[in-house]
PDB file of C-alpha atoms in Angstrom:
ATOM      1  CA  MET A   1      -6.592 -33.980-105.294  1.00 41.00           C
ATOM      2  CA  ARG A   2      -5.427 -31.129-103.066  1.00 35.00           C
ATOM      3  CA  ASP A   3      -7.864 -32.216-100.356  1.00 40.00           C
ATOM      4  CA  SER A   4      -6.542 -35.784-100.578  1.00 40.00           C
ATOM      5  CA  LEU A   5      -2.939 -34.617-100.197  1.00 37.00           C
ATOM      6  CA  ALA A   6      -3.939 -32.485 -97.227  1.00 34.00           C
ATOM      7  CA  ALA A   7      -5.622 -35.480 -95.605  1.00 36.00           C
ATOM      8  CA  VAL A   8      -2.511 -37.616 -96.140  1.00 35.00           C
ATOM      9  CA  ALA A   9      -0.305 -34.886 -94.686  1.00 34.00           C
ATOM     10  CA  GLN A  10      -2.561 -34.601 -91.652  1.00 35.00           C
ATOM     11  CA  SER A  11      -2.468 -38.370 -91.132  1.00 35.00           C
ATOM     12  CA  LEU A  12       1.326 -38.390 -91.348  1.00 36.00           C
ATOM     13  CA  TRP A  13       1.500 -35.547 -88.820  1.00 37.00           C
ATOM     14  CA  ARG A  14      -0.676 -37.504 -86.408  1.00 37.00           C
ATOM     15  CA  LEU A  15       1.557 -40.555 -86.798  1.00 39.00           C
ATOM     16  CA  THR A  16       4.613 -38.429 -86.095  1.00 45.00           C
ATOM     17  CA  MET A  17       3.123 -36.678 -83.080  1.00 50.00           C
ATOM     18  CA  HIS A  18       1.406 -39.722 -81.615  1.00 59.00           C
ATOM     19  CA  PRO A  19       3.579 -42.809 -82.175  1.00 76.00           C
ATOM     20  CA  ALA A  20       2.280 -46.210 -81.239  1.00 89.00           C
ATOM     21  CA  VAL A  21       2.562 -47.200 -77.584  1.00 94.00           C
ATOM     22  CA  HIS A  22       4.792 -50.222 -77.075  1.00 95.00           C
ATOM     23  CA  THR A  23       5.634 -52.214 -73.976  1.00 96.00           C
ATOM     24  CA  PHE A  24       8.945 -53.004 -72.325  1.00 97.00           C
ATOM     25  CA  ARG A  25       9.329 -55.782 -69.791  1.00 97.00           C
ATOM     26  CA  THR A  26      11.951 -55.260 -67.108  1.00 97.00           C
ATOM     27  CA  PRO A  27      14.115 -58.110 -65.780  1.00 96.00           C
ATOM     28  CA  GLY A  28      11.912 -57.965 -62.675  1.00 94.00           C
ATOM     29  CA  GLY A  29       8.802 -58.729 -64.726  1.00 96.00           C
ATOM     30  CA  VAL A  30       7.270 -55.227 -64.728  1.00 97.00           C
ATOM     31  CA  THR A  31       5.593 -54.070 -67.938  1.00 98.00           C
ATOM     32  CA  LEU A  32       6.175 -50.426 -68.857  1.00 98.00           C
ATOM     33  CA  GLY A  33       4.232 -48.585 -71.564  1.00 98.00           C
ATOM     34  CA  VAL A  34       6.624 -46.577 -73.773  1.00 98.00           C
ATOM     35  CA  GLU A  35       6.509 -44.273 -76.782  1.00 98.00           C
ATOM     36  CA  HIS A  36       9.495 -43.652 -79.060  1.00 98.00           C
ATOM     37  CA  PHE A  37      10.346 -40.458 -80.974  1.00 98.00           C
ATOM     38  CA  GLY A  38      13.250 -39.935 -83.361  1.00 98.00           C
ATOM     39  CA  ASP A  39      16.184 -42.114 -84.413  1.00 97.00           C
ATOM     40  CA  ALA A  40      16.490 -45.221 -82.239  1.00 97.00           C
ATOM     41  CA  THR A  41      20.272 -45.185 -82.715  1.00 97.00           C
ATOM     42  CA  ALA A  42      20.659 -41.635 -81.374  1.00 98.00           C
ATOM     43  CA  PRO A  43      21.548 -40.857 -77.723  1.00 98.00           C
ATOM     44  CA  LEU A  44      18.651 -41.677 -75.414  1.00 98.00           C
ATOM     45  CA  VAL A  45      16.567 -39.125 -73.536  1.00 98.00           C
ATOM     46  CA  LEU A  46      14.278 -40.986 -71.128  1.00 98.00           C
ATOM     47  CA  LEU A  47      11.215 -39.066 -69.898  1.00 98.00           C
ATOM     48  CA  VAL A  48       9.668 -40.334 -66.641  1.00 98.00           C
ATOM     49  CA  GLY A  49       5.903 -39.822 -66.537  1.00 95.00           C
ATOM     50  CA  GLY A  50       4.305 -37.910 -63.746  1.00 96.00           C
ATOM     51  CA  PRO A  51       2.735 -40.516 -63.564  1.00 97.00           C
ATOM     52  CA  THR A  52       1.455 -40.703 -67.156  1.00 97.00           C
ATOM     53  CA  MET A  53       3.776 -40.243 -70.126  1.00 98.00           C
ATOM     54  CA  LEU A  54       1.315 -37.612 -71.362  1.00 98.00           C
ATOM     55  CA  SER A  55       2.705 -35.271 -68.694  1.00 97.00           C
ATOM     56  CA  TRP A  56       5.319 -34.610 -71.400  1.00 98.00           C
ATOM     57  CA  PRO A  57       3.977 -32.440 -74.264  1.00 97.00           C
ATOM     58  CA  ASP A  58       4.156 -33.948 -77.730  1.00 98.00           C
ATOM     59  CA  GLU A  59       5.850 -30.745 -78.909  1.00 98.00           C
ATOM     60  CA  LEU A  60       8.747 -31.203 -76.488  1.00 98.00           C
ATOM     61  CA  CYS A  61       9.254 -34.831 -77.526  1.00 98.00           C
ATOM     62  CA  ALA A  62       9.317 -33.768 -81.180  1.00 98.00           C
ATOM     63  CA  ALA A  63      11.734 -30.890 -80.506  1.00 98.00           C
ATOM     64  CA  LEU A  64      14.161 -33.179 -78.665  1.00 98.00           C
ATOM     65  CA  ALA A  65      13.948 -35.748 -81.473  1.00 98.00           C
ATOM     66  CA  ASP A  66      14.594 -33.001 -84.036  1.00 98.00           C
ATOM     67  CA  GLY A  67      17.676 -32.140 -81.987  1.00 98.00           C
ATOM     68  CA  GLY A  68      19.160 -35.566 -82.669  1.00 98.00           C
ATOM     69  CA  ARG A  69      17.950 -37.588 -79.705  1.00 98.00           C
ATOM     70  CA  HIS A  70      16.089 -40.859 -79.305  1.00 98.00           C
ATOM     71  CA  VAL A  71      13.250 -39.750 -77.044  1.00 98.00           C
ATOM     72  CA  VAL A  72      11.290 -42.266 -74.996  1.00 98.00           C
ATOM     73  CA  ARG A  73       8.497 -41.269 -72.629  1.00 98.00           C
ATOM     74  CA  TYR A  74       6.910 -43.867 -70.387  1.00 98.00           C
ATOM     75  CA  ASP A  75       4.155 -44.470 -67.848  1.00 98.00           C
ATOM     76  CA  LEU A  76       4.906 -45.234 -64.226  1.00 98.00           C
ATOM     77  CA  ARG A  77       3.339 -48.346 -62.722  1.00 98.00           C
ATOM     78  CA  ASP A  78      -0.432 -48.100 -62.195  1.00 97.00           C
ATOM     79  CA  SER A  79      -0.644 -45.733 -65.147  1.00 96.00           C
ATOM     80  CA  GLY A  80      -1.448 -46.048 -68.847  1.00 96.00           C
ATOM     81  CA  ALA A  81       0.017 -49.089 -70.552  1.00 96.00           C
ATOM     82  CA  SER A  82       2.271 -50.004 -67.624  1.00 97.00           C
ATOM     83  CA  THR A  83       1.603 -52.693 -65.030  1.00 96.00           C
ATOM     84  CA  THR A  84      -1.559 -52.005 -63.049  1.00 95.00           C
ATOM     85  CA  VAL A  85      -2.304 -54.160 -60.006  1.00 93.00           C
ATOM     86  CA  ASP A  86      -3.858 -52.286 -57.088  1.00 94.00           C
ATOM     87  CA  PRO A  87      -3.400 -48.485 -56.987  1.00 95.00           C
ATOM     88  CA  ASP A  88      -5.204 -48.400 -53.623  1.00 93.00           C
ATOM     89  CA  ALA A  89      -2.445 -50.483 -52.025  1.00 95.00           C
ATOM     90  CA  PRO A  90       0.761 -50.369 -54.085  1.00 96.00           C
ATOM     91  CA  ALA A  91       3.121 -53.223 -53.280  1.00 94.00           C
ATOM     92  CA  TYR A  92       6.174 -51.373 -54.606  1.00 97.00           C
ATOM     93  CA  THR A  93       8.273 -48.462 -53.378  1.00 98.00           C
ATOM     94  CA  LEU A  94       9.826 -45.318 -54.794  1.00 98.00           C
ATOM     95  CA  ARG A  95      13.079 -47.296 -55.056  1.00 98.00           C
ATOM     96  CA  ASP A  96      11.320 -49.860 -57.239  1.00 98.00           C
ATOM     97  CA  LEU A  97      10.155 -47.108 -59.597  1.00 98.00           C
ATOM     98  CA  ALA A  98      13.732 -45.810 -59.733  1.00 98.00           C
ATOM     99  CA  ALA A  99      14.923 -49.325 -60.602  1.00 98.00           C
ATOM    100  CA  ASP A 100      12.333 -49.445 -63.413  1.00 98.00           C
ATOM    101  CA  ALA A 101      13.864 -46.288 -64.908  1.00 98.00           C
ATOM    102  CA  ALA A 102      17.357 -47.758 -64.774  1.00 98.00           C
ATOM    103  CA  ALA A 103      16.230 -51.069 -66.280  1.00 98.00           C
ATOM    104  CA  LEU A 104      14.477 -49.249 -69.118  1.00 98.00           C
ATOM    105  CA  ALA A 105      17.508 -47.049 -69.813  1.00 98.00           C
ATOM    106  CA  ARG A 106      19.854 -50.044 -69.899  1.00 98.00           C
ATOM    107  CA  GLY A 107      17.450 -52.076 -72.020  1.00 98.00           C
ATOM    108  CA  LEU A 108      17.067 -49.372 -74.662  1.00 98.00           C
ATOM    109  CA  ASP A 109      20.696 -48.299 -75.063  1.00 98.00           C
ATOM    110  CA  ASP A 110      24.113 -49.501 -73.933  1.00 97.00           C
ATOM    111  CA  ARG A 111      25.121 -45.872 -73.351  1.00 98.00           C
ATOM    112  CA  PRO A 112      24.083 -43.914 -70.239  1.00 98.00           C
ATOM    113  CA  ALA A 113      20.879 -41.958 -70.836  1.00 98.00           C
ATOM    114  CA  HIS A 114      19.743 -38.416 -70.196  1.00 98.00           C
ATOM    115  CA  LEU A 115      17.024 -38.926 -67.569  1.00 99.00           C
ATOM    116  CA  ALA A 116      14.236 -36.383 -67.104  1.00 98.00           C
ATOM    117  CA  GLY A 117      11.399 -36.420 -64.579  1.00 98.00           C
ATOM    118  CA  ILE A 118       8.426 -34.117 -64.106  1.00 98.00           C
ATOM    119  CA  GLY A 119       6.440 -33.635 -60.885  1.00 97.00           C
ATOM    120  CA  ILE A 120       6.370 -36.910 -58.986  1.00 96.00           C
ATOM    121  CA  GLY A 121       8.361 -38.361 -61.866  1.00 98.00           C
ATOM    122  CA  GLY A 122      11.065 -35.908 -60.843  1.00 98.00           C
ATOM    123  CA  MET A 123      11.271 -37.631 -57.472  1.00 98.00           C
ATOM    124  CA  VAL A 124      11.699 -40.969 -59.251  1.00 98.00           C
ATOM    125  CA  ALA A 125      14.418 -39.435 -61.427  1.00 98.00           C
ATOM    126  CA  GLN A 126      16.371 -38.076 -58.448  1.00 98.00           C
ATOM    127  CA  VAL A 127      16.422 -41.462 -56.714  1.00 98.00           C
ATOM    128  CA  ALA A 128      17.206 -43.293 -59.960  1.00 98.00           C
ATOM    129  CA  ALA A 129      20.221 -41.064 -60.632  1.00 98.00           C
ATOM    130  CA  LEU A 130      21.466 -41.596 -57.065  1.00 98.00           C
ATOM    131  CA  ASP A 131      20.847 -45.353 -56.857  1.00 98.00           C
ATOM    132  CA  HIS A 132      21.901 -46.236 -60.434  1.00 98.00           C
ATOM    133  CA  PRO A 133      24.613 -43.717 -61.410  1.00 98.00           C
ATOM    134  CA  ASP A 134      26.036 -45.923 -64.166  1.00 98.00           C
ATOM    135  CA  ALA A 135      22.745 -45.781 -66.102  1.00 98.00           C
ATOM    136  CA  PHE A 136      22.543 -42.007 -66.538  1.00 98.00           C
ATOM    137  CA  ALA A 137      24.763 -39.309 -68.025  1.00 98.00           C
ATOM    138  CA  ALA A 138      22.581 -36.230 -67.473  1.00 98.00           C
ATOM    139  CA  LEU A 139      19.537 -35.258 -65.422  1.00 98.00           C
ATOM    140  CA  THR A 140      16.625 -32.858 -65.910  1.00 98.00           C
ATOM    141  CA  LEU A 141      14.182 -32.210 -63.051  1.00 98.00           C
ATOM    142  CA  ILE A 142      10.983 -30.312 -63.816  1.00 98.00           C
ATOM    143  CA  GLY A 143       8.398 -28.935 -61.391  1.00 98.00           C
ATOM    144  CA  THR A 144       9.467 -31.162 -58.521  1.00 98.00           C
ATOM    145  CA  ARG A 145      11.092 -31.022 -55.088  1.00 98.00           C
ATOM    146  CA  PRO A 146      13.815 -32.861 -53.144  1.00 98.00           C
ATOM    147  CA  VAL A 147      11.545 -34.541 -50.577  1.00 98.00           C
ATOM    148  CA  ALA A 148       8.764 -37.105 -50.760  1.00 96.00           C
ATOM    149  CA  PRO A 149       5.029 -36.320 -50.652  1.00 92.00           C
ATOM    150  CA  GLY A 150       3.996 -35.158 -47.195  1.00 90.00           C
ATOM    151  CA  PRO A 151       5.434 -32.552 -44.809  1.00 92.00           C
ATOM    152  CA  VAL A 152       8.184 -30.438 -46.362  1.00 95.00           C
ATOM    153  CA  ASP A 153      11.508 -29.260 -44.935  1.00 97.00           C
ATOM    154  CA  ASP A 154      11.519 -25.848 -43.274  1.00 97.00           C
ATOM    155  CA  ASP A 155      13.378 -24.214 -46.166  1.00 97.00           C
ATOM    156  CA  LEU A 156      10.965 -25.486 -48.831  1.00 98.00           C
ATOM    157  CA  PRO A 157       7.759 -23.636 -49.726  1.00 97.00           C
ATOM    158  CA  ASP A 158       4.688 -25.847 -49.425  1.00 97.00           C
ATOM    159  CA  HIS A 159       1.609 -25.847 -51.661  1.00 96.00           C
ATOM    160  CA  ASP A 160      -0.063 -22.446 -51.902  1.00 96.00           C
ATOM    161  CA  ARG A 161      -2.791 -22.543 -49.240  1.00 96.00           C
ATOM    162  CA  ALA A 162      -5.414 -20.500 -51.081  1.00 97.00           C
ATOM    163  CA  THR A 163      -4.905 -22.578 -54.206  1.00 97.00           C
ATOM    164  CA  MET A 164      -5.201 -25.854 -52.330  1.00 96.00           C
ATOM    165  CA  LYS A 165      -8.359 -24.659 -50.580  1.00 97.00           C
ATOM    166  CA  ARG A 166      -9.952 -23.965 -53.962  1.00 97.00           C
ATOM    167  CA  ARG A 167      -8.585 -27.223 -55.344  1.00 95.00           C
ATOM    168  CA  PHE A 168     -10.103 -29.318 -52.558  1.00 94.00           C
ATOM    169  CA  SER A 169     -13.419 -27.486 -52.871  1.00 97.00           C
ATOM    170  CA  LEU A 170     -13.900 -29.139 -56.251  1.00 97.00           C
ATOM    171  CA  THR A 171     -16.332 -32.040 -56.284  1.00 97.00           C
ATOM    172  CA  MET A 172     -14.664 -35.259 -57.375  1.00 96.00           C
ATOM    173  CA  PRO A 173     -16.067 -36.473 -60.711  1.00 97.00           C
ATOM    174  CA  ASP A 174     -17.554 -39.809 -61.605  1.00 96.00           C
ATOM    175  CA  TRP A 175     -14.265 -41.353 -62.690  1.00 96.00           C
ATOM    176  CA  SER A 176     -16.024 -43.623 -65.185  1.00 95.00           C
ATOM    177  CA  ASP A 177     -17.485 -40.576 -67.027  1.00 97.00           C
ATOM    178  CA  ARG A 178     -15.034 -39.271 -69.631  1.00 97.00           C
ATOM    179  CA  ALA A 179     -16.676 -35.846 -69.977  1.00 98.00           C
ATOM    180  CA  ALA A 180     -16.886 -35.347 -66.219  1.00 98.00           C
ATOM    181  CA  VAL A 181     -13.227 -36.277 -65.779  1.00 98.00           C
ATOM    182  CA  ALA A 182     -12.222 -33.833 -68.522  1.00 98.00           C
ATOM    183  CA  ASP A 183     -14.310 -31.058 -66.939  1.00 98.00           C
ATOM    184  CA  PHE A 184     -12.678 -31.732 -63.577  1.00 98.00           C
ATOM    185  CA  ALA A 185      -9.203 -31.583 -65.122  1.00 98.00           C
ATOM    186  CA  ALA A 186      -9.982 -28.265 -66.780  1.00 98.00           C
ATOM    187  CA  ALA A 187     -11.313 -26.783 -63.532  1.00 98.00           C
ATOM    188  CA  ARG A 188      -8.273 -28.021 -61.606  1.00 98.00           C
ATOM    189  CA  ALA A 189      -5.930 -26.551 -64.231  1.00 98.00           C
ATOM    190  CA  GLU A 190      -7.603 -23.161 -63.997  1.00 98.00           C
ATOM    191  CA  ILE A 191      -7.081 -23.171 -60.216  1.00 98.00           C
ATOM    192  CA  LEU A 192      -3.417 -24.141 -60.615  1.00 97.00           C
ATOM    193  CA  GLY A 193      -2.814 -21.468 -63.246  1.00 97.00           C
ATOM    194  CA  ASP A 194      -2.472 -23.897 -66.149  1.00 98.00           C
ATOM    195  CA  ASP A 195      -4.259 -23.916 -69.516  1.00 98.00           C
ATOM    196  CA  PRO A 196      -7.738 -25.435 -68.982  1.00 98.00           C
ATOM    197  CA  ASP A 197      -8.188 -26.371 -72.641  1.00 98.00           C
ATOM    198  CA  ALA A 198      -4.856 -28.184 -72.787  1.00 97.00           C
ATOM    199  CA  ALA A 199      -5.656 -29.944 -69.518  1.00 98.00           C
ATOM    200  CA  ARG A 200      -9.032 -31.058 -70.857  1.00 98.00           C
ATOM    201  CA  THR A 201      -7.470 -32.510 -73.995  1.00 98.00           C
ATOM    202  CA  THR A 202      -4.773 -34.321 -72.022  1.00 98.00           C
ATOM    203  CA  ALA A 203      -7.330 -35.721 -69.558  1.00 98.00           C
ATOM    204  CA  GLU A 204      -9.363 -37.122 -72.458  1.00 98.00           C
ATOM    205  CA  ARG A 205      -6.262 -38.763 -73.916  1.00 98.00           C
ATOM    206  CA  VAL A 206      -5.306 -40.168 -70.505  1.00 98.00           C
ATOM    207  CA  PHE A 207      -8.848 -41.493 -70.021  1.00 98.00           C
ATOM    208  CA  ASP A 208      -8.837 -43.191 -73.408  1.00 97.00           C
ATOM    209  CA  ARG A 209      -5.610 -45.075 -72.700  1.00 95.00           C
ATOM    210  CA  THR A 210      -6.363 -46.023 -69.103  1.00 96.00           C
ATOM    211  CA  PRO A 211      -6.857 -49.799 -68.893  1.00 93.00           C
ATOM    212  CA  SER A 212      -9.994 -49.582 -66.732  1.00 93.00           C
ATOM    213  CA  THR A 213     -12.763 -47.198 -65.687  1.00 91.00           C
ATOM    214  CA  GLU A 214     -12.495 -48.446 -62.114  1.00 93.00           C
ATOM    215  CA  PRO A 215     -12.349 -45.319 -59.911  1.00 92.00           C
ATOM    216  CA  ALA A 216      -9.023 -46.181 -58.274  1.00 93.00           C
ATOM    217  CA  VAL A 217      -7.379 -46.847 -61.631  1.00 96.00           C
ATOM    218  CA  GLN A 218      -8.695 -43.669 -63.244  1.00 96.00           C
ATOM    219  CA  LEU A 219      -7.723 -41.657 -60.164  1.00 94.00           C
ATOM    220  CA  ALA A 220      -4.190 -43.072 -60.305  1.00 95.00           C
ATOM    221  CA  ASN A 221      -3.904 -42.149 -63.980  1.00 96.00           C
ATOM    222  CA  GLN A 222      -5.441 -38.700 -63.787  1.00 96.00           C
ATOM    223  CA  MET A 223      -3.958 -37.461 -60.513  1.00 95.00           C
ATOM    224  CA  GLY A 224      -1.156 -39.792 -59.451  1.00 94.00           C
ATOM    225  CA  MET A 225      -2.767 -40.308 -56.058  1.00 91.00           C
ATOM    226  CA  VAL A 226      -0.966 -43.640 -55.714  1.00 94.00           C
ATOM    227  CA  PHE A 227       2.032 -41.599 -54.518  1.00 93.00           C
ATOM    228  CA  ALA A 228       0.134 -40.666 -51.356  1.00 92.00           C
ATOM    229  CA  LYS A 229       0.176 -44.381 -50.453  1.00 94.00           C
ATOM    230  CA  LEU A 230       3.696 -45.185 -51.641  1.00 96.00           C
ATOM    231  CA  ASP A 231       6.650 -46.009 -49.405  1.00 96.00           C
ATOM    232  CA  CYS A 232       9.165 -43.268 -50.270  1.00 97.00           C
ATOM    233  CA  LYS A 233      11.629 -43.870 -47.438  1.00 96.00           C
ATOM    234  CA  PRO A 234      14.474 -43.376 -46.765  1.00 96.00           C
ATOM    235  CA  ARG A 235      15.003 -39.677 -47.501  1.00 97.00           C
ATOM    236  CA  TRP A 236      17.289 -38.833 -50.394  1.00 98.00           C
ATOM    237  CA  ARG A 237      17.761 -35.051 -50.178  1.00 98.00           C
ATOM    238  CA  GLU A 238      20.942 -35.353 -48.117  1.00 98.00           C
ATOM    239  CA  ARG A 239      22.452 -37.504 -50.897  1.00 98.00           C
ATOM    240  CA  LEU A 240      21.912 -34.964 -53.693  1.00 98.00           C
ATOM    241  CA  PRO A 241      25.473 -33.560 -53.351  1.00 98.00           C
ATOM    242  CA  GLU A 242      26.657 -37.001 -54.541  1.00 98.00           C
ATOM    243  CA  LEU A 243      25.347 -36.262 -58.046  1.00 98.00           C
ATOM    244  CA  THR A 244      28.152 -35.489 -60.478  1.00 97.00           C
ATOM    245  CA  ILE A 245      26.271 -35.586 -63.795  1.00 98.00           C
ATOM    246  CA  PRO A 246      25.174 -32.387 -65.593  1.00 98.00           C
ATOM    247  CA  THR A 247      21.805 -31.392 -64.134  1.00 98.00           C
ATOM    248  CA  LEU A 248      19.134 -28.989 -65.332  1.00 98.00           C
ATOM    249  CA  VAL A 249      16.437 -27.898 -62.878  1.00 98.00           C
ATOM    250  CA  VAL A 250      13.334 -26.399 -64.509  1.00 98.00           C
ATOM    251  CA  HIS A 251      10.449 -24.728 -62.710  1.00 98.00           C
ATOM    252  CA  GLY A 252       7.405 -22.682 -63.642  1.00 98.00           C
ATOM    253  CA  ARG A 253       7.502 -19.162 -62.232  1.00 98.00           C
ATOM    254  CA  HIS A 254       3.800 -19.432 -61.327  1.00 98.00           C
ATOM    255  CA  ASP A 255       3.746 -22.986 -59.964  1.00 98.00           C
ATOM    256  CA  ARG A 256       1.283 -22.996 -57.055  1.00 97.00           C
ATOM    257  CA  PHE A 257       1.544 -26.693 -56.273  1.00 97.00           C
ATOM    258  CA  PHE A 258       5.323 -26.890 -55.885  1.00 97.00           C
ATOM    259  CA  PRO A 259       6.270 -23.191 -55.673  1.00 98.00           C
ATOM    260  CA  VAL A 260       9.449 -22.144 -57.453  1.00 98.00           C
ATOM    261  CA  GLY A 261      11.462 -22.149 -54.218  1.00 98.00           C
ATOM    262  CA  ASN A 262      11.506 -25.947 -54.467  1.00 98.00           C
ATOM    263  CA  GLY A 263      13.335 -25.778 -57.778  1.00 98.00           C
ATOM    264  CA  GLU A 264      15.712 -23.177 -56.396  1.00 98.00           C
ATOM    265  CA  ALA A 265      16.525 -25.499 -53.476  1.00 98.00           C
ATOM    266  CA  LEU A 266      17.159 -28.425 -55.824  1.00 98.00           C
ATOM    267  CA  ALA A 267      19.549 -26.316 -57.882  1.00 98.00           C
ATOM    268  CA  ARG A 268      21.431 -25.368 -54.699  1.00 98.00           C
ATOM    269  CA  ASP A 269      21.596 -28.948 -53.424  1.00 98.00           C
ATOM    270  CA  ILE A 270      22.960 -30.486 -56.645  1.00 98.00           C
ATOM    271  CA  PRO A 271      26.537 -29.474 -57.468  1.00 98.00           C
ATOM    272  CA  GLY A 272      26.799 -27.437 -60.668  1.00 98.00           C
ATOM    273  CA  ALA A 273      23.082 -27.619 -61.451  1.00 98.00           C
ATOM    274  CA  ARG A 274      21.627 -25.008 -63.781  1.00 98.00           C
ATOM    275  CA  LEU A 275      18.249 -23.473 -62.904  1.00 98.00           C
ATOM    276  CA  LEU A 276      15.847 -22.519 -65.695  1.00 98.00           C
ATOM    277  CA  VAL A 277      12.695 -20.696 -64.595  1.00 98.00           C
ATOM    278  CA  LEU A 278       9.927 -20.654 -67.201  1.00 98.00           C
ATOM    279  CA  ASP A 279       8.286 -17.258 -66.789  1.00 96.00           C
ATOM    280  CA  GLN A 280       5.030 -18.225 -68.506  1.00 93.00           C
ATOM    281  CA  ALA A 281       4.579 -21.616 -66.838  1.00 97.00           C
ATOM    282  CA  ALA A 282       2.752 -22.806 -63.728  1.00 98.00           C
ATOM    283  CA  THR A 283       2.479 -26.500 -62.807  1.00 97.00           C
ATOM    284  CA  ALA A 284       2.105 -28.122 -66.233  1.00 97.00           C
ATOM    285  CA  LEU A 285       4.589 -27.726 -69.068  1.00 96.00           C
ATOM    286  CA  PRO A 286       3.005 -25.478 -71.714  1.00 96.00           C
ATOM    287  CA  ALA A 287       3.571 -26.478 -75.321  1.00 95.00           C
ATOM    288  CA  ALA A 288       4.819 -22.927 -75.982  1.00 95.00           C
ATOM    289  CA  SER A 289       7.872 -23.651 -73.787  1.00 97.00           C
ATOM    290  CA  ALA A 290       8.897 -26.730 -75.785  1.00 97.00           C
ATOM    291  CA  ASP A 291      11.613 -25.105 -77.880  1.00 97.00           C
ATOM    292  CA  GLU A 292      13.170 -23.220 -74.951  1.00 97.00           C
ATOM    293  CA  LEU A 293      13.198 -26.329 -72.800  1.00 98.00           C
ATOM    294  CA  ALA A 294      14.478 -28.592 -75.563  1.00 98.00           C
ATOM    295  CA  THR A 295      17.368 -26.202 -76.233  1.00 98.00           C
ATOM    296  CA  ALA A 296      18.316 -26.234 -72.549  1.00 98.00           C
ATOM    297  CA  MET A 297      18.081 -30.019 -72.312  1.00 98.00           C
ATOM    298  CA  LEU A 298      20.100 -30.595 -75.467  1.00 98.00           C
ATOM    299  CA  ALA A 299      22.881 -28.470 -74.001  1.00 95.00           C
ATOM    300  CA  ARG A 300      23.349 -30.863 -71.046  1.00 85.00           C
TER     301      ARG A 300
END
């Protein structure tokens, strides 16, 4: 009997931590894969994937929901359950991804949402907040920078050279081989200073929900390489002083991909922004930081 109750409890926990993935269709005809946490009538916190929704730890989603928020994380185009067409030649722009975020926020709640973006999703979030100010009431930017992929501004620290040399020395996996992809993710995480075991688990989950084992599709899901081919013009950094909504900038102290100076610059550029540096974090968000981050986000 006790074993049966334990099994039921474990099943309920899994259902709570891993809700079903649903789809949302924007007015422009784009399908977005979404997951909901918490009370659907509560204020909305919209989490932009970087590019996959699994960039956001389950623990953080649960902590925000426990704090009285309706939490929705979603996949960018060419990722997960969202529209996938041709990741090798995307026919959309960064502005289109920003419009997706605004359409999703408006479609889920008639109140402005708290928008949060991580990594490349943080770039989407910045542009969305600038281009669609009526859709958002607060902004959280995590592990990102105020310029598009490519050459950085003189005052922004670029990727750590030694780290990138090690990173590019890795042999690309067979993207149709789940175990090889997971091994690659773990090795990459170790180089970046992240938890290899957590990265392996996430890579397996990403692999399992990717709509195809085609190399370009798996690459887009696992590494977000579609952003290297995306039209991200015009620049938006000079517009950041236009933001008037409460903004939280979060950065890992040991981030080697986007060093912490990028977060510091964002916090300077956005009026009134608060900077939170996670002392134990690198590039990925560790589950251990969920409560600290959720508390900071809920205060916005």
